[in-house]
mmCIF file of C-alpha atoms and ligand atoms in Angstrom:
data_model
loop_
_atom_site.group_PDB
_atom_site.id
_atom_site.type_symbol
_atom_site.label_atom_id
_atom_site.label_comp_id
_atom_site.label_asym_id
_atom_site.label_seq_id
_atom_site.Cartn_x
_atom_site.Cartn_y
_atom_site.Cartn_z
ATOM 1 C CA MET A 103 -17.650 -6.958 -15.935
ATOM 2 C CA ARG A 104 -15.035 -8.881 -13.615
ATOM 3 C CA LEU A 105 -11.972 -6.979 -12.148
ATOM 4 C CA GLN A 106 -9.568 -8.015 -14.744
ATOM 5 C CA THR A 107 -11.664 -6.877 -17.524
ATOM 6 C CA ARG A 108 -12.782 -3.604 -15.785
ATOM 7 C CA SER A 109 -8.818 -2.867 -15.281
ATOM 8 C CA ILE A 110 -8.494 -2.883 -19.022
ATOM 9 C CA HIS A 111 -11.656 -1.119 -19.907
ATOM 10 C CA VAL A 112 -12.954 1.290 -17.284
ATOM 11 C CA GLY A 113 -11.988 4.834 -18.012
ATOM 12 C CA VAL A 114 -10.478 4.379 -21.655
ATOM 13 C CA ASP A 115 -13.428 5.364 -23.965
ATOM 14 C CA LYS A 116 -12.547 9.075 -23.602
ATOM 15 C CA ASP A 117 -11.300 10.272 -26.901
ATOM 16 C CA THR A 118 -14.308 11.845 -28.740
ATOM 17 C CA ALA A 119 -11.816 13.717 -31.005
ATOM 18 C CA PHE A 120 -10.269 10.826 -32.810
ATOM 19 C CA ASN A 121 -11.676 7.560 -31.168
ATOM 20 C CA SER A 122 -8.108 6.567 -29.952
ATOM 21 C CA VAL A 123 -8.237 3.270 -28.064
ATOM 22 C CA ILE A 124 -6.131 4.363 -25.374
ATOM 23 C CA THR A 125 -6.906 7.131 -23.104
ATOM 24 C CA PRO A 126 -5.024 10.354 -24.511
ATOM 25 C CA ILE A 127 -2.848 12.324 -22.177
ATOM 26 C CA TYR A 128 -4.464 15.794 -22.011
ATOM 27 C CA GLN A 129 -1.229 17.593 -21.279
ATOM 28 C CA THR A 130 -2.939 20.922 -20.722
ATOM 29 C CA SER A 131 -3.256 23.323 -17.591
ATOM 30 C CA THR A 132 -6.638 24.877 -18.973
ATOM 31 C CA PHE A 133 -9.656 24.364 -21.255
ATOM 32 C CA ARG A 134 -11.160 26.547 -23.706
ATOM 33 C CA PHE A 135 -14.896 27.650 -22.717
ATOM 34 C CA GLU A 136 -17.527 26.803 -25.418
ATOM 35 C CA ASP A 137 -19.194 30.098 -24.210
ATOM 36 C CA VAL A 138 -19.519 32.324 -21.169
ATOM 37 C CA GLY A 139 -20.048 29.882 -18.420
ATOM 38 C CA VAL A 140 -20.189 26.929 -20.662
ATOM 39 C CA THR A 141 -17.466 24.204 -20.714
ATOM 40 C CA LYS A 142 -17.161 20.629 -21.750
ATOM 41 C CA GLY A 143 -16.751 19.622 -18.212
ATOM 42 C CA PHE A 144 -13.223 20.690 -17.608
ATOM 43 C CA ASP A 145 -12.168 24.245 -17.069
ATOM 44 C CA TYR A 146 -8.652 23.911 -15.251
ATOM 45 C CA SER A 147 -6.380 20.848 -14.661
ATOM 46 C CA ARG A 148 -5.833 21.474 -10.875
ATOM 47 C CA THR A 149 -9.571 20.949 -10.442
ATOM 48 C CA ASN A 150 -9.970 18.275 -13.035
ATOM 49 C CA ASN A 151 -8.567 16.544 -15.993
ATOM 50 C CA PRO A 152 -9.985 13.994 -18.585
ATOM 51 C CA THR A 153 -6.682 11.877 -18.166
ATOM 52 C CA ARG A 154 -6.984 12.067 -14.386
ATOM 53 C CA LYS A 155 -10.802 11.548 -14.525
ATOM 54 C CA ALA A 156 -10.114 8.287 -16.397
ATOM 55 C CA LEU A 157 -7.936 6.917 -13.982
ATOM 56 C CA GLU A 158 -10.104 7.961 -11.058
ATOM 57 C CA GLU A 159 -12.976 6.092 -12.756
ATOM 58 C CA SER A 160 -10.811 2.912 -13.244
ATOM 59 C CA ILE A 161 -9.517 2.969 -9.433
ATOM 60 C CA ALA A 162 -13.192 3.714 -8.045
ATOM 61 C CA SER A 163 -14.325 0.651 -10.109
ATOM 62 C CA LEU A 164 -11.539 -1.728 -8.971
ATOM 63 C CA GLU A 165 -12.062 -0.928 -5.419
ATOM 64 C CA GLY A 166 -15.848 -1.035 -5.821
ATOM 65 C CA GLY A 167 -16.383 2.660 -4.465
ATOM 66 C CA VAL A 168 -18.370 5.475 -5.786
ATOM 67 C CA GLY A 169 -15.487 7.824 -6.373
ATOM 68 C CA ALA A 170 -11.946 8.536 -6.394
ATOM 69 C CA SER A 171 -9.454 11.302 -6.351
ATOM 70 C CA CYS A 172 -6.114 10.797 -7.729
ATOM 71 C CA VAL A 173 -3.153 12.764 -6.303
ATOM 72 C CA ALA A 174 0.606 13.490 -6.577
ATOM 73 C CA THR A 175 1.841 10.945 -4.087
ATOM 74 C CA GLY A 176 0.381 8.246 -1.550
ATOM 75 C CA MET A 177 1.273 10.844 1.141
ATOM 76 C CA ALA A 178 -0.783 13.345 -0.658
ATOM 77 C CA ALA A 179 -3.804 10.993 -0.442
ATOM 78 C CA ILE A 180 -3.127 10.661 3.122
ATOM 79 C CA THR A 181 -2.815 14.340 3.498
ATOM 80 C CA THR A 182 -6.070 14.945 1.713
ATOM 81 C CA ALA A 183 -7.910 12.320 3.927
ATOM 82 C CA LEU A 184 -6.595 13.950 6.979
ATOM 83 C CA HIS A 185 -8.216 17.229 6.008
ATOM 84 C CA LEU A 186 -11.563 15.666 6.776
ATOM 85 C CA PHE A 187 -10.702 16.249 10.532
ATOM 86 C CA ARG A 188 -10.382 19.329 12.495
ATOM 87 C CA ASN A 189 -8.757 20.780 15.785
ATOM 88 C CA GLY A 190 -9.815 18.542 18.784
ATOM 89 C CA ASP A 191 -10.534 15.332 16.517
ATOM 90 C CA HIS A 192 -8.909 12.108 17.615
ATOM 91 C CA LEU A 193 -7.866 9.100 15.428
ATOM 92 C CA ILE A 194 -6.871 5.459 16.454
ATOM 93 C CA CYS A 195 -3.904 4.235 14.137
ATOM 94 C CA THR A 196 -2.633 0.801 13.745
ATOM 95 C CA HIS A 197 0.627 0.890 15.663
ATOM 96 C CA ASP A 198 2.750 -0.340 12.909
ATOM 97 C CA CYS A 199 1.826 2.003 10.033
ATOM 98 C CA TYR A 200 3.961 3.046 7.360
ATOM 99 C CA GLY A 201 6.588 5.400 8.585
ATOM 100 C CA GLY A 202 5.602 8.326 6.562
ATOM 101 C CA THR A 203 2.133 8.209 8.010
ATOM 102 C CA ASP A 204 3.282 8.441 11.595
ATOM 103 C CA ARG A 205 5.448 11.391 10.697
ATOM 104 C CA LEU A 206 2.529 13.130 9.039
ATOM 105 C CA LEU A 207 0.144 12.134 12.058
ATOM 106 C CA ARG A 208 2.720 13.716 14.324
ATOM 107 C CA THR A 209 2.788 16.812 12.698
ATOM 108 C CA TYR A 210 -0.936 17.158 12.618
ATOM 109 C CA ARG A 211 -0.922 16.557 16.415
ATOM 110 C CA GLU A 212 1.681 19.156 16.840
ATOM 111 C CA GLN A 213 0.446 21.837 14.495
ATOM 112 C CA PHE A 214 -3.206 21.333 14.064
ATOM 113 C CA GLY A 215 -4.204 19.375 17.478
ATOM 114 C CA ILE A 216 -5.524 16.398 15.752
ATOM 115 C CA GLU A 217 -4.569 13.643 18.150
ATOM 116 C CA THR A 218 -3.904 10.102 17.372
ATOM 117 C CA THR A 219 -3.589 7.047 19.717
ATOM 118 C CA TYR A 220 -1.582 4.034 18.238
ATOM 119 C CA VAL A 221 -2.895 0.595 19.264
ATOM 120 C CA ASN A 222 -2.223 -2.936 18.243
ATOM 121 C CA MET A 223 -5.240 -3.298 16.147
ATOM 122 C CA ASN A 224 -5.181 -7.167 16.419
ATOM 123 C CA ARG A 225 -6.377 -6.662 19.989
ATOM 124 C CA LEU A 226 -9.880 -5.267 19.561
ATOM 125 C CA ASP A 227 -10.236 -4.588 23.472
ATOM 126 C CA GLU A 228 -7.415 -2.109 23.125
ATOM 127 C CA VAL A 229 -8.982 -0.418 20.270
ATOM 128 C CA VAL A 230 -12.351 0.055 22.028
ATOM 129 C CA ASP A 231 -10.359 1.054 25.233
ATOM 130 C CA ALA A 232 -8.690 3.860 23.074
ATOM 131 C CA ILE A 233 -12.082 5.316 21.678
ATOM 132 C CA ARG A 234 -12.955 8.740 23.132
ATOM 133 C CA PRO A 235 -15.999 10.845 22.470
ATOM 134 C CA GLN A 236 -13.737 12.795 19.849
ATOM 135 C CA THR A 237 -12.788 9.724 18.019
ATOM 136 C CA LYS A 238 -13.592 10.388 14.346
ATOM 137 C CA ALA A 239 -11.853 7.619 12.624
ATOM 138 C CA PHE A 240 -9.801 4.357 12.680
ATOM 139 C CA TRP A 241 -6.639 4.449 10.407
ATOM 140 C CA ILE A 242 -6.154 0.826 9.167
ATOM 141 C CA GLU A 243 -3.165 -0.611 7.315
ATOM 142 C CA THR A 244 -3.389 -4.136 6.562
ATOM 143 C CA PRO A 245 -1.155 -6.031 5.845
ATOM 144 C CA SER A 246 1.159 -3.675 7.894
ATOM 145 C CA ASN A 247 4.504 -2.397 6.688
ATOM 146 C CA PRO A 248 7.037 -4.144 7.160
ATOM 147 C CA LEU A 249 5.872 -6.966 9.426
ATOM 148 C CA LEU A 250 2.871 -7.946 7.452
ATOM 149 C CA ASN A 251 0.392 -8.166 10.302
ATOM 150 C CA ILE A 252 -3.177 -8.719 9.367
ATOM 151 C CA ILE A 253 -6.069 -6.561 10.863
ATOM 152 C CA ASP A 254 -9.708 -7.697 10.803
ATOM 153 C CA ILE A 255 -11.120 -4.953 8.593
ATOM 154 C CA ARG A 256 -14.852 -6.172 8.963
ATOM 155 C CA ALA A 257 -14.613 -6.020 13.037
ATOM 156 C CA LEU A 258 -12.564 -2.819 13.260
ATOM 157 C CA SER A 259 -15.114 -1.132 10.505
ATOM 158 C CA GLU A 260 -18.263 -2.481 12.764
ATOM 159 C CA ILE A 261 -16.638 -0.856 15.952
ATOM 160 C CA ALA A 262 -15.790 2.424 14.081
ATOM 161 C CA HIS A 263 -19.369 2.774 12.754
ATOM 162 C CA GLU A 264 -20.939 1.832 16.461
ATOM 163 C CA HIS A 265 -18.996 5.140 17.602
ATOM 164 C CA ASN A 266 -19.677 7.432 14.471
ATOM 165 C CA ALA A 267 -16.099 7.022 13.261
ATOM 166 C CA LEU A 268 -14.810 6.398 9.980
ATOM 167 C CA SER A 269 -12.982 3.363 8.920
ATOM 168 C CA ILE A 270 -10.055 4.390 6.482
ATOM 169 C CA VAL A 271 -7.868 1.447 5.221
ATOM 170 C CA ASP A 272 -4.545 1.882 3.435
ATOM 171 C CA ASN A 273 -4.788 -0.873 0.757
ATOM 172 C CA THR A 274 -1.460 -0.056 -0.953
ATOM 173 C CA PHE A 275 0.314 -3.361 0.070
ATOM 174 C CA LEU A 276 -2.413 -5.622 -1.678
ATOM 175 C CA SER A 277 -3.985 -3.502 -4.360
ATOM 176 C CA PRO A 278 -7.739 -4.132 -5.177
ATOM 177 C CA TYR A 279 -6.762 -7.279 -6.842
ATOM 178 C CA ASN A 280 -6.145 -8.973 -3.590
ATOM 179 C CA GLN A 281 -8.298 -7.036 -1.053
ATOM 180 C CA ARG A 282 -11.246 -4.745 -1.512
ATOM 181 C CA PRO A 283 -11.729 -3.027 1.876
ATOM 182 C CA PHE A 284 -15.170 -1.633 0.981
ATOM 183 C CA GLU A 285 -16.593 -5.095 1.055
ATOM 184 C CA LEU A 286 -15.246 -5.337 4.672
ATOM 185 C CA GLY A 287 -17.309 -1.996 5.435
ATOM 186 C CA ALA A 288 -14.602 0.540 5.101
ATOM 187 C CA ASP A 289 -15.572 4.055 4.142
ATOM 188 C CA LEU A 290 -12.371 5.439 2.626
ATOM 189 C CA VAL A 291 -9.366 3.533 0.763
ATOM 190 C CA ILE A 292 -6.090 4.931 0.454
ATOM 191 C CA HIS A 293 -3.345 4.234 -2.232
ATOM 192 C CA SER A 294 -0.023 4.880 -2.923
ATOM 193 C CA THR A 295 -0.485 4.331 -6.556
ATOM 194 C CA THR A 296 3.329 4.612 -6.726
ATOM 195 C CA LYS A 297 3.435 0.787 -5.699
ATOM 196 C CA TYR A 298 1.308 -2.196 -7.280
ATOM 197 C CA LEU A 299 -1.307 -0.026 -9.101
ATOM 198 C CA ASN A 300 1.214 1.449 -11.414
ATOM 199 C CA GLY A 301 3.737 -1.492 -10.847
ATOM 200 C CA HIS A 302 6.553 -0.285 -13.136
ATOM 201 C CA SER A 303 8.632 2.135 -10.382
ATOM 202 C CA ASP A 304 8.341 5.095 -12.788
ATOM 203 C CA VAL A 305 5.690 7.210 -11.146
ATOM 204 C CA VAL A 306 4.755 8.502 -7.663
ATOM 205 C CA GLY A 307 1.003 8.802 -7.193
ATOM 206 C CA GLY A 308 -1.793 8.358 -4.833
ATOM 207 C CA ALA A 309 -5.507 7.984 -4.552
ATOM 208 C CA VAL A 310 -8.405 8.504 -2.016
ATOM 209 C CA VAL A 311 -11.386 6.178 -2.974
ATOM 210 C CA SER A 312 -14.684 6.645 -1.228
ATOM 211 C CA ASN A 313 -17.598 4.543 -0.621
ATOM 212 C CA ARG A 314 -20.096 7.239 0.170
ATOM 213 C CA GLU A 315 -21.006 10.247 -2.038
ATOM 214 C CA ASP A 316 -20.701 12.743 0.631
ATOM 215 C CA LEU A 317 -17.088 11.977 1.280
ATOM 216 C CA ALA A 318 -16.183 11.463 -2.429
ATOM 217 C CA THR A 319 -17.472 15.029 -2.936
ATOM 218 C CA ARG A 320 -15.660 16.571 -0.032
ATOM 219 C CA ILE A 321 -12.299 14.740 -1.113
ATOM 220 C CA GLN A 322 -12.714 16.015 -4.690
ATOM 221 C CA TRP A 323 -13.049 19.457 -3.162
ATOM 222 C CA LEU A 324 -10.177 19.047 -0.950
ATOM 223 C CA THR A 325 -7.837 17.854 -3.841
ATOM 224 C CA ASN A 326 -8.755 20.937 -5.864
ATOM 225 C CA ALA A 327 -8.506 23.240 -2.696
ATOM 226 C CA LEU A 328 -5.136 21.787 -1.418
ATOM 227 C CA GLY A 329 -3.821 21.573 -4.980
ATOM 228 C CA GLN A 330 -2.962 17.925 -4.519
ATOM 229 C CA GLY A 331 -4.263 16.610 -8.120
ATOM 230 C CA ALA A 332 -1.987 13.993 -9.862
ATOM 231 C CA SER A 333 -0.431 15.303 -13.431
ATOM 232 C CA PRO A 334 -1.881 13.960 -16.418
ATOM 233 C CA PHE A 335 1.095 12.048 -17.735
ATOM 234 C CA ASP A 336 1.469 10.273 -14.313
ATOM 235 C CA CYS A 337 -2.269 9.256 -14.282
ATOM 236 C CA TRP A 338 -1.815 7.979 -18.029
ATOM 237 C CA LEU A 339 1.180 5.960 -16.707
ATOM 238 C CA VAL A 340 -0.821 4.550 -13.884
ATOM 239 C CA LEU A 341 -3.739 3.723 -16.069
ATOM 240 C CA ARG A 342 -1.359 2.013 -18.442
ATOM 241 C CA GLY A 343 0.151 -0.180 -15.417
ATOM 242 C CA ILE A 344 -3.443 -1.044 -14.107
ATOM 243 C CA LYS A 345 -4.190 -2.976 -17.204
ATOM 244 C CA THR A 346 -1.518 -5.846 -16.152
ATOM 245 C CA LEU A 347 -2.382 -5.543 -12.621
ATOM 246 C CA GLY A 348 -4.233 -9.072 -12.359
ATOM 247 C CA PRO A 349 -1.135 -10.966 -14.311
ATOM 248 C CA ARG A 350 1.338 -8.885 -12.250
ATOM 249 C CA MET A 351 -0.202 -9.725 -8.978
ATOM 250 C CA LYS A 352 -0.384 -13.403 -9.769
ATOM 251 C CA GLU A 353 3.329 -13.673 -10.669
ATOM 252 C CA HIS A 354 4.144 -11.518 -7.619
ATOM 253 C CA GLU A 355 2.561 -13.935 -5.157
ATOM 254 C CA LYS A 356 3.695 -16.999 -7.069
ATOM 255 C CA ASN A 357 7.274 -15.793 -6.548
ATOM 256 C CA ALA A 358 6.767 -14.432 -2.922
ATOM 257 C CA ARG A 359 5.500 -17.580 -1.867
ATOM 258 C CA THR A 360 8.581 -19.628 -3.204
ATOM 259 C CA VAL A 361 10.994 -16.963 -1.527
ATOM 260 C CA ALA A 362 8.887 -17.067 1.708
ATOM 261 C CA GLN A 363 9.419 -20.940 1.867
ATOM 262 C CA PHE A 364 13.075 -20.941 0.965
ATOM 263 C CA LEU A 365 13.882 -18.197 3.746
ATOM 264 C CA ASN A 366 11.583 -20.252 6.125
ATOM 265 C CA SER A 367 14.156 -23.080 6.033
ATOM 266 C CA HIS A 368 17.257 -21.183 6.013
ATOM 267 C CA THR A 369 19.916 -21.380 8.791
ATOM 268 C CA SER A 370 20.589 -17.778 8.477
ATOM 269 C CA VAL A 371 17.082 -16.519 8.969
ATOM 270 C CA ARG A 372 15.470 -16.099 12.303
ATOM 271 C CA ARG A 373 11.917 -15.468 11.335
ATOM 272 C CA VAL A 374 9.935 -14.920 8.080
ATOM 273 C CA TYR A 375 6.953 -12.790 7.843
ATOM 274 C CA TYR A 376 4.453 -13.765 5.119
ATOM 275 C CA PRO A 377 0.906 -14.237 5.706
ATOM 276 C CA GLY A 378 0.817 -16.904 2.975
ATOM 277 C CA LEU A 379 2.651 -19.292 5.154
ATOM 278 C CA ILE A 380 0.353 -21.645 6.871
ATOM 279 C CA ASP A 381 2.213 -21.491 10.120
ATOM 280 C CA ASN A 382 2.007 -17.576 10.124
ATOM 281 C CA PRO A 383 -0.164 -16.520 13.042
ATOM 282 C CA HIS A 384 -2.221 -14.287 10.544
ATOM 283 C CA HIS A 385 -2.833 -16.820 7.878
ATOM 284 C CA GLU A 386 -6.462 -17.825 8.621
ATOM 285 C CA LEU A 387 -7.528 -14.119 8.848
ATOM 286 C CA ALA A 388 -5.728 -13.399 5.619
ATOM 287 C CA LYS A 389 -7.262 -16.213 3.758
ATOM 288 C CA ARG A 390 -10.757 -15.183 4.851
ATOM 289 C CA GLN A 391 -10.430 -11.159 3.969
ATOM 290 C CA GLN A 392 -7.958 -11.118 1.197
ATOM 291 C CA TYR A 393 -8.258 -12.763 -2.295
ATOM 292 C CA GLY A 394 -4.483 -13.249 -2.341
ATOM 293 C CA PHE A 395 -1.379 -12.877 0.026
ATOM 294 C CA GLY A 396 0.488 -10.281 -2.213
ATOM 295 C CA GLY A 397 4.318 -10.021 -2.992
ATOM 296 C CA MET A 398 5.834 -8.644 -0.089
ATOM 297 C CA VAL A 399 7.949 -10.657 2.471
ATOM 298 C CA SER A 400 10.054 -9.655 5.529
ATOM 299 C CA PHE A 401 12.290 -11.582 7.358
ATOM 300 C CA GLU A 402 14.848 -11.362 10.298
ATOM 301 C CA VAL A 403 18.436 -12.426 9.789
ATOM 302 C CA ASP A 404 19.934 -14.560 12.411
ATOM 303 C CA GLY A 405 22.486 -12.142 13.417
ATOM 304 C CA GLY A 406 22.930 -8.227 13.969
ATOM 305 C CA TYR A 407 23.181 -5.135 11.903
ATOM 306 C CA GLU A 408 26.638 -6.354 10.445
ATOM 307 C CA GLU A 409 25.013 -9.553 9.013
ATOM 308 C CA VAL A 410 22.068 -7.475 7.718
ATOM 309 C CA LYS A 411 24.316 -5.095 5.937
ATOM 310 C CA HIS A 412 26.145 -8.294 4.555
ATOM 311 C CA VAL A 413 22.951 -9.433 2.894
ATOM 312 C CA LEU A 414 22.117 -5.848 1.688
ATOM 313 C CA ARG A 415 25.498 -5.471 -0.015
ATOM 314 C CA SER A 416 25.618 -8.797 -1.413
ATOM 315 C CA VAL A 417 22.591 -9.264 -3.430
ATOM 316 C CA ARG A 418 22.717 -8.786 -7.334
ATOM 317 C CA VAL A 419 19.230 -9.341 -8.694
ATOM 318 C CA PHE A 420 17.547 -7.699 -5.792
ATOM 319 C CA THR A 421 18.129 -3.839 -5.978
ATOM 320 C CA LEU A 422 18.764 -1.992 -2.513
ATOM 321 C CA ALA A 423 16.136 0.581 -2.704
ATOM 322 C CA GLU A 424 12.824 1.995 -1.034
ATOM 323 C CA SER A 425 9.571 1.564 -2.272
ATOM 324 C CA LEU A 426 7.701 -1.591 -3.495
ATOM 325 C CA GLY A 427 5.271 -3.165 -5.913
ATOM 326 C CA GLY A 428 7.321 -2.707 -9.151
ATOM 327 C CA VAL A 429 8.134 -5.680 -11.506
ATOM 328 C CA GLU A 430 11.636 -5.618 -10.373
ATOM 329 C CA SER A 431 12.698 -7.082 -6.866
ATOM 330 C CA LEU A 432 13.846 -4.750 -4.228
ATOM 331 C CA VAL A 433 15.178 -5.329 -0.934
ATOM 332 C CA GLU A 434 15.300 -2.564 2.026
ATOM 333 C CA HIS A 435 16.132 -2.058 5.635
ATOM 334 C CA PRO A 436 13.097 -0.645 7.406
ATOM 335 C CA CYS A 437 14.808 0.617 10.445
ATOM 336 C CA THR A 438 17.242 2.869 8.469
ATOM 337 C CA MET A 439 15.236 3.158 5.310
ATOM 338 C CA SER A 440 11.221 3.139 4.836
ATOM 339 C CA HIS A 441 10.648 3.362 8.799
ATOM 340 C CA ALA A 442 13.558 5.772 9.727
ATOM 341 C CA SER A 443 11.005 8.677 10.151
ATOM 342 C CA MET A 444 8.894 6.621 12.658
ATOM 343 C CA HIS A 445 9.280 7.555 16.069
ATOM 344 C CA PRO A 446 11.939 4.957 17.568
ATOM 345 C CA GLU A 447 9.592 4.191 20.630
ATOM 346 C CA LEU A 448 6.795 3.465 18.175
ATOM 347 C CA ARG A 449 8.869 1.303 15.823
ATOM 348 C CA GLU A 450 10.092 -0.844 18.942
ATOM 349 C CA LYS A 451 6.570 -1.194 20.217
ATOM 350 C CA ALA A 452 5.563 -2.276 16.657
ATOM 351 C CA GLY A 453 8.560 -5.041 16.730
ATOM 352 C CA ILE A 454 10.527 -3.495 13.828
ATOM 353 C CA ASN A 455 13.970 -4.250 14.968
ATOM 354 C CA GLU A 456 17.170 -3.681 13.239
ATOM 355 C CA ARG A 457 17.328 -7.541 12.073
ATOM 356 C CA VAL A 458 14.431 -6.931 9.651
ATOM 357 C CA ILE A 459 14.726 -6.937 5.973
ATOM 358 C CA ARG A 460 11.742 -6.427 3.769
ATOM 359 C CA LEU A 461 11.654 -7.664 0.183
ATOM 360 C CA SER A 462 9.349 -6.489 -2.628
ATOM 361 C CA VAL A 463 9.515 -9.609 -4.743
ATOM 362 C CA GLY A 464 9.228 -8.757 -8.276
ATOM 363 C CA ILE A 465 8.311 -11.039 -11.342
ATOM 364 C CA GLU A 466 11.566 -12.161 -12.458
ATOM 365 C CA ASP A 467 12.529 -15.807 -12.776
ATOM 366 C CA VAL A 468 12.102 -17.004 -9.358
ATOM 367 C CA ALA A 469 15.248 -19.334 -9.601
ATOM 368 C CA ASP A 470 17.461 -16.223 -9.971
ATOM 369 C CA LEU A 471 15.822 -14.604 -6.929
ATOM 370 C CA ILE A 472 16.557 -17.493 -4.571
ATOM 371 C CA GLU A 473 20.103 -18.092 -5.729
ATOM 372 C CA ASP A 474 20.526 -14.203 -5.150
ATOM 373 C CA LEU A 475 19.300 -14.431 -1.582
ATOM 374 C CA ASP A 476 21.138 -17.824 -1.010
ATOM 375 C CA ARG A 477 24.329 -15.972 -1.931
ATOM 376 C CA ALA A 478 23.841 -13.087 0.055
ATOM 377 C CA LEU A 479 22.602 -15.305 3.067
ATOM 378 C CA ARG A 480 25.912 -17.239 3.149
ATOM 379 C CA PHE A 481 27.567 -15.775 6.214
ATOM 380 C CA ARG A 482 26.699 -19.116 7.707
ATOM 381 C CA ASN A 483 26.267 -22.729 6.751
ATOM 382 C CA ALA A 484 23.335 -21.749 4.537
ATOM 383 C CA ILE A 485 21.386 -24.380 2.811
ATOM 384 C CA SER A 486 21.889 -24.875 -0.900
ATOM 385 C CA PHE A 487 19.815 -23.905 -3.841
ATOM 386 C CA ALA A 488 19.225 -27.648 -4.672
ATOM 387 C CA GLU A 489 18.054 -28.473 -1.171
ATOM 388 C CA VAL A 490 15.418 -25.622 -1.508
ATOM 389 C CA CYS A 491 13.946 -27.018 -4.761
ATOM 390 C CA ASP A 492 13.789 -30.496 -3.644
ATOM 391 C CA GLY A 493 13.950 -30.413 0.066
ATOM 392 C CA PRO A 494 11.628 -29.527 3.029
ATOM 393 C CA ALA A 495 11.569 -25.900 2.052
ATOM 394 C CA ALA A 496 9.598 -26.669 -1.374
ATOM 395 C CA ARG A 497 7.257 -28.966 0.690
ATOM 396 C CA ALA A 498 6.523 -26.292 3.452
HETATM 397 C C1 PLP B 28 1.441 1.856 2.960
HETATM 398 C C2 PLP B 28 2.127 3.007 2.306
HETATM 399 N N1 PLP B 28 1.088 3.853 2.437
HETATM 400 C C3 PLP B 28 1.440 5.370 1.799
HETATM 401 C C4 PLP B 28 2.938 5.300 1.539
HETATM 402 C C5 PLP B 28 3.134 6.629 0.992
HETATM 403 O O1 PLP B 28 3.427 6.701 -0.706
HETATM 404 P P1 PLP B 28 4.110 7.661 -1.556
HETATM 405 O O2 PLP B 28 5.680 7.264 -1.369
HETATM 406 O O3 PLP B 28 3.619 7.362 -2.882
HETATM 407 O O4 PLP B 28 3.828 9.121 -1.126
HETATM 408 C C6 PLP B 28 3.947 4.245 1.442
HETATM 409 C C7 PLP B 28 5.010 4.431 0.709
HETATM 410 O O5 PLP B 28 5.819 3.731 0.893
HETATM 411 C C8 PLP B 28 3.157 3.012 2.154
HETATM 412 O O6 PLP B 28 3.984 1.968 1.847
#
């Protein structure tokens, strides 16, 4: 079955009691034993639960992995994966990772002696230079958050494997609809299912997907031991969201492309970050390794913090909020919001300056989104909406 069919059918034929078409919510903490030592495959919901298992099968199938563990949040997924490592191990991480990832990696260094070196993973020589005998994994996030840099997963996975290290990819920004890291050599995929997989901004959740049986078994063991498992109701909501992943991702991308083209021609915008634009330095790599460009767009306002605040306060259709990947459009300021937890030095090194605004472009009517941004960017002689629809922006 193809991806869109699998997103609807995998993990749903679970109701042996009444043959419900949709996976039931098994809202139970514990399960009755048939006899001493005999269960129907489930004994306690921290360890496993049928609704969670259905979601795990669905996500593993979409990513093309051998197994998945669904956990309480994206950060829980990262925490679980980091428990594969021990004191003295060394990781190499992309220098513009999600702020929460950096915060956790710093904590693991301080408390558990797991060292991380941050490098610009676009420079493969820098990655190779950072490798030590203790290097156990590359932590890859592509497209990066919020600047949408694209990293070559295949090249990095090959280098990682040459040095007996794991290739771990955070695939939150694209979802398996637009990128499947296992096809490019990754060993583990991380998701914040809070974002596109669920897609409706009503759940926080996460998943660790494995491409190797030994890793899948260890991650399941850790999920239970650490008590990370996602609740049945949250799993059910994500399963529900996944059924429309394909149609949503298509709409997100169509709108994001139009918004990026609009911003690219705007006099109040200094720079647009969207790999779908042909003049974006990562366009060719994105085209090669992704199935689509996704719905995230970042841009730098041509001004300072005052102008940034003006934009954030003026939007009406976009909502000023953290998170991304829901059907509604969101706007946020990475320096003071999603990336506030990132060490300021790392933030500067990654190029995340105070002019950057990040958009999660939703699936509303794109004309409303453009009008909204046009109004918010009117702190200078902004181009008009009509110009965008008929002028050079539309042809870019
Ligand atoms: C790329 C990425 N990974 C992980 C996370 C953490 O996910 P959660 O907020 O579900 O814990 C986020 C959150 O924004 C993210 O953007």
